[in-house]
Structure formats: C-alpha cells, structure tokens
Coordinates of C-alpha atoms in Angstrom, one line a residue:
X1 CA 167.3 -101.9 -33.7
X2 CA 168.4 -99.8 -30.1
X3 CA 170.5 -97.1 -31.0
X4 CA 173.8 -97.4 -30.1
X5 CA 176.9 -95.2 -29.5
X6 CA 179.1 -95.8 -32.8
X7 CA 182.6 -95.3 -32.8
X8 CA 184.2 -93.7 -36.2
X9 CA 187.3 -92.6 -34.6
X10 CA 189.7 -93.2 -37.7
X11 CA 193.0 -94.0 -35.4
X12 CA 194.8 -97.3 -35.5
X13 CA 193.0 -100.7 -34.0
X14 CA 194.8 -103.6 -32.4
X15 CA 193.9 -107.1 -34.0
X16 CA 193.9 -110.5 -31.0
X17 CA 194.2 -113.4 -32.4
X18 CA 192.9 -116.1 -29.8
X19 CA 195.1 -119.9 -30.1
X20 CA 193.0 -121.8 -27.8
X21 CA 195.7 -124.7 -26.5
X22 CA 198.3 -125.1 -24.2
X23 CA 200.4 -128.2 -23.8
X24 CA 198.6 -128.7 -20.3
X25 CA 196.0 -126.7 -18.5
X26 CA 197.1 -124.8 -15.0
X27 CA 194.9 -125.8 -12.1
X28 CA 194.2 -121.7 -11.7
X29 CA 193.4 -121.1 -15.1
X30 CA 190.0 -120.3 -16.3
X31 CA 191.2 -119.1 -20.0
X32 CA 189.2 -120.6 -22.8
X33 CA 192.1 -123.1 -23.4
X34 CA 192.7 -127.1 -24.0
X35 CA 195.5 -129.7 -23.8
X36 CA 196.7 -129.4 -27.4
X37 CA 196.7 -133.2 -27.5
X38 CA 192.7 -133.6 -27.3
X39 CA 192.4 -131.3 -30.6
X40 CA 193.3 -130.7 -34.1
X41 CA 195.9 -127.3 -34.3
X42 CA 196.0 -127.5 -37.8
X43 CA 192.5 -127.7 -38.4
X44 CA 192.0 -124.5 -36.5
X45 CA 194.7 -122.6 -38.2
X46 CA 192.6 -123.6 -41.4
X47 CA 189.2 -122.1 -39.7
X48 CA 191.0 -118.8 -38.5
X49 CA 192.1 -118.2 -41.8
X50 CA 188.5 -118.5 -43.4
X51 CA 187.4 -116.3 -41.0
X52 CA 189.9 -113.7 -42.0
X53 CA 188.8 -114.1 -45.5
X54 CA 185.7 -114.4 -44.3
X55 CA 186.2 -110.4 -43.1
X56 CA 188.2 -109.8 -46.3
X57 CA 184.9 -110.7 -48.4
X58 CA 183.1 -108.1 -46.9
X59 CA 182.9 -103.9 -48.6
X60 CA 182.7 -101.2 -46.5
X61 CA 179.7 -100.1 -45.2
X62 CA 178.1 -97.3 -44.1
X63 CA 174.6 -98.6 -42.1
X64 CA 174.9 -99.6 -38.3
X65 CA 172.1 -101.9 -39.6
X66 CA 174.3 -103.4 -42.2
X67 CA 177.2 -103.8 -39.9
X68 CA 174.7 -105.6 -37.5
X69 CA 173.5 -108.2 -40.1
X70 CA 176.7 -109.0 -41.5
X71 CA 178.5 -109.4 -38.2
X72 CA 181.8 -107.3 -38.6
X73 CA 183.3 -104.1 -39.0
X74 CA 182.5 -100.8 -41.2
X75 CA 185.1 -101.5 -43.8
X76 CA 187.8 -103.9 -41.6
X77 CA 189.9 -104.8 -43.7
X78 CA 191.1 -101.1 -44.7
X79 CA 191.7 -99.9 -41.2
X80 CA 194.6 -99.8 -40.0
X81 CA 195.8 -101.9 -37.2
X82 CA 199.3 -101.3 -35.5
X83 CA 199.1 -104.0 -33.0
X84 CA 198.6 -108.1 -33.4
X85 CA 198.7 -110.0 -30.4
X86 CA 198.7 -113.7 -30.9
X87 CA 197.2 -115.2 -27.3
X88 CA 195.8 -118.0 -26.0
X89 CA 196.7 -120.6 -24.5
X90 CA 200.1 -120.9 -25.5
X91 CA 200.6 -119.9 -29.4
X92 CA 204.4 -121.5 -29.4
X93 CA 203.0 -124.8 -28.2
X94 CA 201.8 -124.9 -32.2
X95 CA 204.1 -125.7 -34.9
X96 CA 206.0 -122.9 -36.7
X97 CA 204.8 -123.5 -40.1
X98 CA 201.3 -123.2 -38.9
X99 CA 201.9 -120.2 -37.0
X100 CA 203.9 -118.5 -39.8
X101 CA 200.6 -119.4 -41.9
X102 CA 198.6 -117.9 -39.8
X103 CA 200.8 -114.7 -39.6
X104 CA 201.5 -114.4 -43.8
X105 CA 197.6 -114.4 -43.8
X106 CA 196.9 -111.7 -41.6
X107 CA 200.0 -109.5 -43.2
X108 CA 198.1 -110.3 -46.5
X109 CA 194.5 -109.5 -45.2
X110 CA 194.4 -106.9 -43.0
X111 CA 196.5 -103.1 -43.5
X112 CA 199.3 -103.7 -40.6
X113 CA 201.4 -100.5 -40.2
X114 CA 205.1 -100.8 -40.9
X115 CA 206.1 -100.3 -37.3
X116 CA 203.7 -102.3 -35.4
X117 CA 203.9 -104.0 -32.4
X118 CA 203.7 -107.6 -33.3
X119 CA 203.2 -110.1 -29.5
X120 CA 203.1 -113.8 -28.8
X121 CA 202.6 -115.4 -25.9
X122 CA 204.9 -118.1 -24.7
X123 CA 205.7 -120.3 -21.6
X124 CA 209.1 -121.3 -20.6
X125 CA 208.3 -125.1 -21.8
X126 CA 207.1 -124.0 -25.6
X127 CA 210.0 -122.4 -26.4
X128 CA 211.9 -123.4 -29.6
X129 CA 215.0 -121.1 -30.6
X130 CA 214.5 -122.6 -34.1
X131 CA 211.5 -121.5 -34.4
X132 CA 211.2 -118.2 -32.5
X133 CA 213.7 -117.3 -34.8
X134 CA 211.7 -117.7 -37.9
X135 CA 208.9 -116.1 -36.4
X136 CA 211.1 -113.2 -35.3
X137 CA 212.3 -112.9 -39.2
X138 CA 208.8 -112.9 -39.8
X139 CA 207.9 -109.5 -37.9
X140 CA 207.2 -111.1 -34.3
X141 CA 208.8 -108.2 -31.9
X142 CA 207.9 -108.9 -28.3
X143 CA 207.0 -111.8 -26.4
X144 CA 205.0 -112.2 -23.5
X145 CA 206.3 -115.4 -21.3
X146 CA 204.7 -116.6 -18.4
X147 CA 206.9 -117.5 -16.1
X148 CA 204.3 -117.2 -12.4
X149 CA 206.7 -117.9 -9.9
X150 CA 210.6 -119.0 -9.4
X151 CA 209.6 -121.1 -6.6
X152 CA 209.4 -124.8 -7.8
X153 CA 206.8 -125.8 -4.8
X154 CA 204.6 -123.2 -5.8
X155 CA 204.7 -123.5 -9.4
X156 CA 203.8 -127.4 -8.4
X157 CA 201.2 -125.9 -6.2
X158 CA 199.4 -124.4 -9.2
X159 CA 199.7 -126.9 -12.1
X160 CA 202.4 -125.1 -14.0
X161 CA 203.9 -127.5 -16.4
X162 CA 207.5 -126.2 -16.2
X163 CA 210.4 -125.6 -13.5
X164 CA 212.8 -122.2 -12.5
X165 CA 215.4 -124.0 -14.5
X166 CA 212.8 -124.0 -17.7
X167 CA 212.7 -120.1 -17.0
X168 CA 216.0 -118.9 -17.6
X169 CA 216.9 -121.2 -20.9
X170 CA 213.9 -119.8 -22.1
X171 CA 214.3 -116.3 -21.8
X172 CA 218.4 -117.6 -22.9
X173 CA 216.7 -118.4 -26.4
X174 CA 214.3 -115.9 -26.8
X175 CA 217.4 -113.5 -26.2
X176 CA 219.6 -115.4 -28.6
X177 CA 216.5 -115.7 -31.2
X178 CA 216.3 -112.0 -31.2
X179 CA 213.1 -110.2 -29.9
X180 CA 214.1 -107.2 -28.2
X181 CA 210.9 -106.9 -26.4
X182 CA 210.7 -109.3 -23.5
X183 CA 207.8 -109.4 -20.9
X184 CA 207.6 -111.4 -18.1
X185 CA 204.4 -112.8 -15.8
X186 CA 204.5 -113.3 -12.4
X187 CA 201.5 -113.9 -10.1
X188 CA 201.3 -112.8 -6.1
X189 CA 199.2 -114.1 -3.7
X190 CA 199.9 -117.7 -4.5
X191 CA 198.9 -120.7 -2.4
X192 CA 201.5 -120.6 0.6
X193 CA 203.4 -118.0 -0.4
X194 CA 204.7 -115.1 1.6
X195 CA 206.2 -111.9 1.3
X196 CA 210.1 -113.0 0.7
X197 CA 209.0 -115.8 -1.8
X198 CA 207.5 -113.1 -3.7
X199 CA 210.1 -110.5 -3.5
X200 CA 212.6 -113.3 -4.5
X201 CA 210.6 -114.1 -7.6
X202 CA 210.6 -110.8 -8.6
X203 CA 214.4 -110.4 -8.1
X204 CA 214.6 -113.1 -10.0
X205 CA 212.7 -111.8 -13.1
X206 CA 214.4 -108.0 -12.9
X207 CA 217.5 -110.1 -12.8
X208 CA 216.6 -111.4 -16.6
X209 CA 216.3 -107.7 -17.7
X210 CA 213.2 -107.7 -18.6
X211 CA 211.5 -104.5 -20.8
X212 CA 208.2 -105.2 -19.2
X213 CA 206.4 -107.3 -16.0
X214 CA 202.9 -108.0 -15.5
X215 CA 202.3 -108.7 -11.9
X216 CA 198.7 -110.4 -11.4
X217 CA 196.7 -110.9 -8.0
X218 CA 196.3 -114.7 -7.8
X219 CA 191.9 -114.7 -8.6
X220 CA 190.3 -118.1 -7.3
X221 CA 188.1 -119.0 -10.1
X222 CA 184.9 -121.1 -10.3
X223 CA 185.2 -124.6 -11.8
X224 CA 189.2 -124.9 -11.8
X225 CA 190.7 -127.3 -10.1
X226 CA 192.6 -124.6 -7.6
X227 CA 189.0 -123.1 -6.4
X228 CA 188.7 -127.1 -5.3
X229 CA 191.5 -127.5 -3.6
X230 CA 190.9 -124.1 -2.1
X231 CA 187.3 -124.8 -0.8
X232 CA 188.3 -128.2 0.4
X233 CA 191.0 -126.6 2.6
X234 CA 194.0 -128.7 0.7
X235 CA 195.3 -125.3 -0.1
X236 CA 195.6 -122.0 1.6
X237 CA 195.6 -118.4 0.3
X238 CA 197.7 -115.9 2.0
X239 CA 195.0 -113.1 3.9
X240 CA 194.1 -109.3 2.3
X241 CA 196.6 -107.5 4.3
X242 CA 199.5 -109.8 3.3
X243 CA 198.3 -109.5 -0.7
X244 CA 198.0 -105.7 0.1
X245 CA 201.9 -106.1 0.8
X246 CA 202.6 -108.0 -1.6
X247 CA 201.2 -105.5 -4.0
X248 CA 203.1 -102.9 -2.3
X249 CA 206.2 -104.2 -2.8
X250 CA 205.6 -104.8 -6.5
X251 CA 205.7 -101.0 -7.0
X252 CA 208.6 -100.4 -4.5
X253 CA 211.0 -102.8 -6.4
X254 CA 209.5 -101.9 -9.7
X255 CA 210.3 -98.1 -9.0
X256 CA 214.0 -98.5 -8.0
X257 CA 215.0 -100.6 -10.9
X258 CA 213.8 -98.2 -13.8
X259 CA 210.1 -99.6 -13.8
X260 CA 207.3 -97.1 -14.4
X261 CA 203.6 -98.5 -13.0
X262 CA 201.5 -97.4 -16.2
X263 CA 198.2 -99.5 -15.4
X264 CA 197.4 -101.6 -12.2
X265 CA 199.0 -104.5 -12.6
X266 CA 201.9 -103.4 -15.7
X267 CA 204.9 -102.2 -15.3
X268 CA 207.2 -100.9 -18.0
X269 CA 211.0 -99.1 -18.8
X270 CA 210.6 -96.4 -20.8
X271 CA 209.2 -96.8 -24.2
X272 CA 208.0 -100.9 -23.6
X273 CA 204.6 -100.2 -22.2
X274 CA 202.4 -102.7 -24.4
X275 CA 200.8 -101.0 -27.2
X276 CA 198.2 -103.8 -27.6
X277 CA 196.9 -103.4 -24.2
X278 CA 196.4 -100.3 -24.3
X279 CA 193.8 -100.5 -27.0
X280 CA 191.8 -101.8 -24.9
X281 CA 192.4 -99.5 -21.6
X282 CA 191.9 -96.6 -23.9
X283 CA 188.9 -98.4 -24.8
X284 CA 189.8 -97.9 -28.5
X285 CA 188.7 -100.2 -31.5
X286 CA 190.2 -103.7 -31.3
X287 CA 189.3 -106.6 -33.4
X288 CA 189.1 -110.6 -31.9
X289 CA 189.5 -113.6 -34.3
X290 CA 189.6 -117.3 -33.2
X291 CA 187.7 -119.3 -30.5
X292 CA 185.9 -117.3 -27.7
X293 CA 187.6 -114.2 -28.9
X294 CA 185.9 -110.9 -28.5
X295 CA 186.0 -107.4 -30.9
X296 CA 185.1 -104.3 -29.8
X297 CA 184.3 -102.3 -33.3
X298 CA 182.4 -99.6 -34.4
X299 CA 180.7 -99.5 -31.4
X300 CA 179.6 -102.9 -31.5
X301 CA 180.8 -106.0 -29.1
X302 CA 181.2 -109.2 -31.0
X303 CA 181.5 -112.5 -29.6
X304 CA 183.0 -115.6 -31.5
X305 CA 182.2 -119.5 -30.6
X306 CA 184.4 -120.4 -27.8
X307 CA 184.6 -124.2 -28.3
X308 CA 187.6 -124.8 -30.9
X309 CA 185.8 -127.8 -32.4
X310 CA 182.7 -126.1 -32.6
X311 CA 184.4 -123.0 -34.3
X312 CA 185.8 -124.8 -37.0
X313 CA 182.8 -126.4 -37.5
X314 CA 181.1 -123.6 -38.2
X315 CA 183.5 -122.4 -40.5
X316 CA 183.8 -125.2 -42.8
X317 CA 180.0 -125.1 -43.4
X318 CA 180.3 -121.6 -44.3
X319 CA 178.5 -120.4 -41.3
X320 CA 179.3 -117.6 -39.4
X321 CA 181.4 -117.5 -35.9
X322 CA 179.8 -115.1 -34.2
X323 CA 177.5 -116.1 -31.9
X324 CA 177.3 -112.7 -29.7
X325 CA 176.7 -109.3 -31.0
X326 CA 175.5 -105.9 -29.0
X327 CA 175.6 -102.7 -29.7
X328 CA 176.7 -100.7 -26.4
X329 CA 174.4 -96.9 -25.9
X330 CA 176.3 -94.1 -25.4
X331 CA 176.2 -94.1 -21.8
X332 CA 177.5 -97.6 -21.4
X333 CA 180.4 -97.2 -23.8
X334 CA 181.4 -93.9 -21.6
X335 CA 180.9 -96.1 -18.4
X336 CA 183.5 -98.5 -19.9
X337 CA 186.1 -95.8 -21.0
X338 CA 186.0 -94.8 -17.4
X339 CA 186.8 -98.2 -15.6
X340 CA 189.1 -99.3 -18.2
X341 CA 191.0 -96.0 -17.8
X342 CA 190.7 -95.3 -14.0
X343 CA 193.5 -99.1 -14.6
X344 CA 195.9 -96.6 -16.0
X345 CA 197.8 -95.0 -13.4
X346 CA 197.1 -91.6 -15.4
X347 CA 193.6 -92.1 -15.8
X348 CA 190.9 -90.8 -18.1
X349 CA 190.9 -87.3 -19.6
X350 CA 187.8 -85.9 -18.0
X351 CA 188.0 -83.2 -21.2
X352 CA 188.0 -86.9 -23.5
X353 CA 185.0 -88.2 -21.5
X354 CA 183.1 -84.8 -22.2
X355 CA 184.2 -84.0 -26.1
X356 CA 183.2 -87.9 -27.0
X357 CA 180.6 -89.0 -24.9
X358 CA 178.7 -85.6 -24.5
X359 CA 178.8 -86.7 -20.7
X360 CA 180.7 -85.2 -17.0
X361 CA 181.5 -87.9 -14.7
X362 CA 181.0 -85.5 -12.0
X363 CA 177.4 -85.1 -12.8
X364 CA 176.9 -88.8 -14.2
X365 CA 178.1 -90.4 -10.9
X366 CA 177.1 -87.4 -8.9
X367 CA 177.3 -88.4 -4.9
X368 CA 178.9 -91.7 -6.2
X369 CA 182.1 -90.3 -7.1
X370 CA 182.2 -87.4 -4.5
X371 CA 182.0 -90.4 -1.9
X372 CA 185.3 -91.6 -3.5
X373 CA 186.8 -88.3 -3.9
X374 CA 186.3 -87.9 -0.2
X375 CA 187.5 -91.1 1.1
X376 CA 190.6 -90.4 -1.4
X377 CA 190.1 -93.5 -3.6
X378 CA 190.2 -91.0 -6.5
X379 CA 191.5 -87.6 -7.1
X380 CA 191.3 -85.2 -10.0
X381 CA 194.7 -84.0 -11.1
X382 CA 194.2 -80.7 -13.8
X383 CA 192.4 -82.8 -16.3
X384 CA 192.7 -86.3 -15.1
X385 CA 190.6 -88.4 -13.1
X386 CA 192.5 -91.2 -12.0
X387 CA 193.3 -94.0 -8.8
X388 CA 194.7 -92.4 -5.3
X389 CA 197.8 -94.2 -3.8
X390 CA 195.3 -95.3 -1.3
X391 CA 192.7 -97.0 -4.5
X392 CA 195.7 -98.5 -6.0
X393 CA 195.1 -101.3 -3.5
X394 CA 191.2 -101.5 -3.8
X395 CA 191.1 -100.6 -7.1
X396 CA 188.5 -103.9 -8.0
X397 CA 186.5 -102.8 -5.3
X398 CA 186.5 -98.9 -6.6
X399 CA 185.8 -99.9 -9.9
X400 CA 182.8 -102.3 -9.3
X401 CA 181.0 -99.7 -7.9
X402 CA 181.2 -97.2 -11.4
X403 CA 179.9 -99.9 -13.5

C-alpha cells in the first residue's frame, strides 16, 4: 500500500448526509439528484441507516491498512462531530417522519456535541411549517434555502420549480417554525440578467434578514439541459466583465448591511458563518453518508455509490457502499489545504502549512507563487497567505494553477 499523509488531529468532524431527490431537477443543476417521484424515499432512508450501523459495527483501529480494508474511519463512531448537514437535493421534499428517522439515528450512532450546528437544505416549494417545526424540536438549527433569483423570468429561465411569491412564505414559516439560523442562495450571472436584476434580488434577500447569503457564479455544466440551450444559442450568458460586476457588487451591498465576506462566495453577520463548511475549507476531517457522498478521514478520501437505487442495493445485500477509496500523500493533502483555504478571505496560516505538512509554500511553489505575488493575485499578510482584492475576481483561475 502507498503511504499516505494520515490525519489524527483529535478536533471535532462535520458529518454530510447526502438526500439525493428534489421534487424536480433545475435545468443548471449537475448535483447527484432525481425527481423524487421516479424513486423510493423510504427505502433509502432504510439504506442510510444500515450504513450508519454499518459504521457503528466497526472498533477502532489503529493500522492505515486496517482502515483501508474495512473502508471507514479509525474509530468513527467515537469522534466527535459538531456539525450535520443534511443536503442533497432537497431533504424537506421527504416526509418528516422519515427525516426525523434518519436524524434519531445519527443522534443515537454517532457522538454529536451538545451545541452543534445542525443544517438542512430547503427550497421555497418544500417548505412545511408543520413539519419544520418538528424537525426544529428535534435539534435542526439553521436552514439553507435556495431561493436563485427574485426575478420570475429568470427563475423560469433556469427550471426552478417555484416563484418570488414561494420565497417570502417560505422564509414566513421557517421564521414562524423557529430556526434562528437562516441562509439564503442566490446565483449571478444568470441567463439574461444584468446588473440591476441582480442588485434587486439581492435587495430583496437582505430585505428577509437573513444571518447568512451564499452568492454563486452561474457555472454552465456538461450534460444539463442549460449547457444545451446555451450551446444552441436559445439562451445567452451575460460577458466576464459584466459577471466581474456583478461579483463586485455582491461585496459592496454585502459590506454596508452588516455582511462580512469570509470565503469567496459566503457571506455572514457576525457569529453565522457556517460551521459545516468550514470543515471542509479548513480541510479538516468530515465524514459523507448517502448516495455519491464523499468523506475525507484519516487521511483517506472515500467515495460512496452515487446511484440511489444502486446504493440501497448494495446495502440490503450486506455489501459495502463504498466504491472509491485513496489515500492522499503528504504533499497532495498540503496542496488541498492551500486551495481550499486561499477560498477563505483570511487564508491559510503559512505557520499551519509548515507545523503539519513539514512543507513552505514559498519553496513548494517557488517561481509559481512569486508570479502571483507579483501580479498581486496573492499577498502575504504577517502569517497569512491569502486572495488580493484584485484575485478575489479570478480566484478559479488563481487556484487552478496551485493544484
């Protein structure tokens, strides 16, 4: 077996629980997700929770080369974890009772500290006061809604299955049904849209007093039914500069109403940046369970079945999900704790990089990163090395070339 770099580091890990289904698939989206009508909720709920038991069967070990043949963690179900983030898809398009299932069994599986930050992920047309209520009494703390746009042509322009009126009686129950963590999606650079539409939509989200926005780039992937009407010239995307202003503005409105920029595209008030996310931007230890869902743990990356079907298959002949597994060498797992924290607007700790990695950037990317340092894409502030106002904008294209 290669050696690899193993992480031991003792600190809490953030659990992602993957629900694959939506109640109808956006025309931009290239998430592992299905129409929830085409498959069996229920049955998958069932598989998930063998595969936590599944991880609850298993002692703690001490061998890399045990962890490697048995698939999962050094002792999993005794670290502590003080995130869960139920994604997807669209977790609230499921019945309560099955997500409250699915929630009792993690709580009664894995260590979760008492003040963790508990996520689901919603869209405006899934919600259910009823039963975000029960899953609020039930430790849920913060949802994550999707809401894209305010404009009703564009969100017809991308498939969304719900209108600006579905928005704000949304977030009117999720307010009434008591999580005091709300954070909002909007994406720029939207077929057709300019600069006002955008700044109105943001407006418009700020006005809902939000504790946290994520503001996405609109990405054109392969195979999805927006990349065809894209390439067949039935849609058009705005150009680079107007994106680049779009982007721009994002911050400017952010800043003046109490909104701190903490990674690329997240913005927070003080105190709501996501926990959960920043697992993986720290490039701590995370665990994945579901369809398609990925762990990052003990220095090992672990890959489950994407298709739902298939997954529960698996499961209910006693067979393992995993159909992935790597261990990453040192030098790769330092290369990823230096893109995923040049996202944070902070950066890395270049001190972090050297105690835990045995490794200096400076000397690792050598004329590389002098190149950026000189064309001011990246700066080194005391002990951090982080994004320039002027990489903010690029900061794909900076990134790319550090892999």
């Amino acid at each position: 077996m290669p050696e690899y770099y193993l992480n031991t580091s003792a600190a809490a890990a953030g659990l992602y629980v993957h629900i694959p289904f939506c109640l109808s698939k956006c025309d931009y989206c290239a998430f592992n997700s299905y129409p929830v009508n085409r498959h069996a909720p229920a049955a998958y709920i069932k598989a998930l929770k063998k595969q936590v038991r599944l991880l609850a069967d298993y002692l703690p070990v001490q061998s890399p080369l045990t962890v490697f043949s048995t698939g999962f963690g050094n002792g999993v179900t005794n670290h502590p974890f003080d995130t869960v983030y139920l994604g997807g898809g669209t977790p609230t398009c499921l019945e309560t009772d099955l997500l409250l299932d699915l929630l009792n069994c993690l709580k009664n599986n894995f260590r979760l500290e008492v003040e963790s930050e508990i996520t689901i992920e919603a869209n405006p047309n899934s919600i259910c006061y009823d039963g975000l209520a029960r899953l609020t009494d039930a430790g849920v703390n913060r949802i994550s809604l999707g809401v894209q746009s305010f404009s009703e042509p564009l969100l017809e322009k991308i498939g969304r299955g719900h209108s600006a009126e579905d928005i704000y009686l949304g977030v009117e129950k999720i307010r009434k049904a008591g999580p005091g963590n709300l954070g909002l999606d909007l994406i720029f650079g939207l077929p057709g849209q300019d600069l006002q539409d955008f700044r109105e939509s943001l407006e418009s989200a700020l006005n809902l007093n939000p504790q946290h926005l994520s503001l996405y780039e609109l990405m054109v992937e392969k195979n999805t039914p927006l990349a065809g009407k894209v390439a067949s010239g039935r849609l058009s995307l705005p150009d680079e500069d107007l994106v680049a202003e779009m982007a721009e503005a994002a911050r400017e409105i952010c800043r003046k109403n109490g909104f701190k920029q903490y990674e690329i595209a997240n913005f927070a008030k003080e105190g709501f940046s996501c926990r959960h996310n920043l697992h993986y931007w720290h490039n701590h230890t995370y665990l994945g369970l579901g369809a398609g869902a990925v762990s990052g743990w003990q220095g090992l990356r672990i890959t489950c079945e994407p298709d739902p079907d298939l997954f529960i298959a698996r499961l209910n002949s006693g067979v393992t999900p995993v159909t992935f597994m790597e261990g990453l060498c040192r030098q790769a797992s330092f290369r990823e704790t230096v893109i995923m924290g040049l996202r944070m607007i902070k950066g890395v700790s270049i001190e972090y990089l050297q105690k835990n990695f045995q490794i200096s950037p400076l000397n690792y990317y050598g004329e590389k990163l002098a190149g950026l340092l000189d064309m001011d894409l990246i700066e080194i502030r005391g002990d951090r090395l982080r994004l320039t106002e002027k990489g903010l904008p690029v900061a794909n294209r900076v990134l790319s070339s550090l892999v």
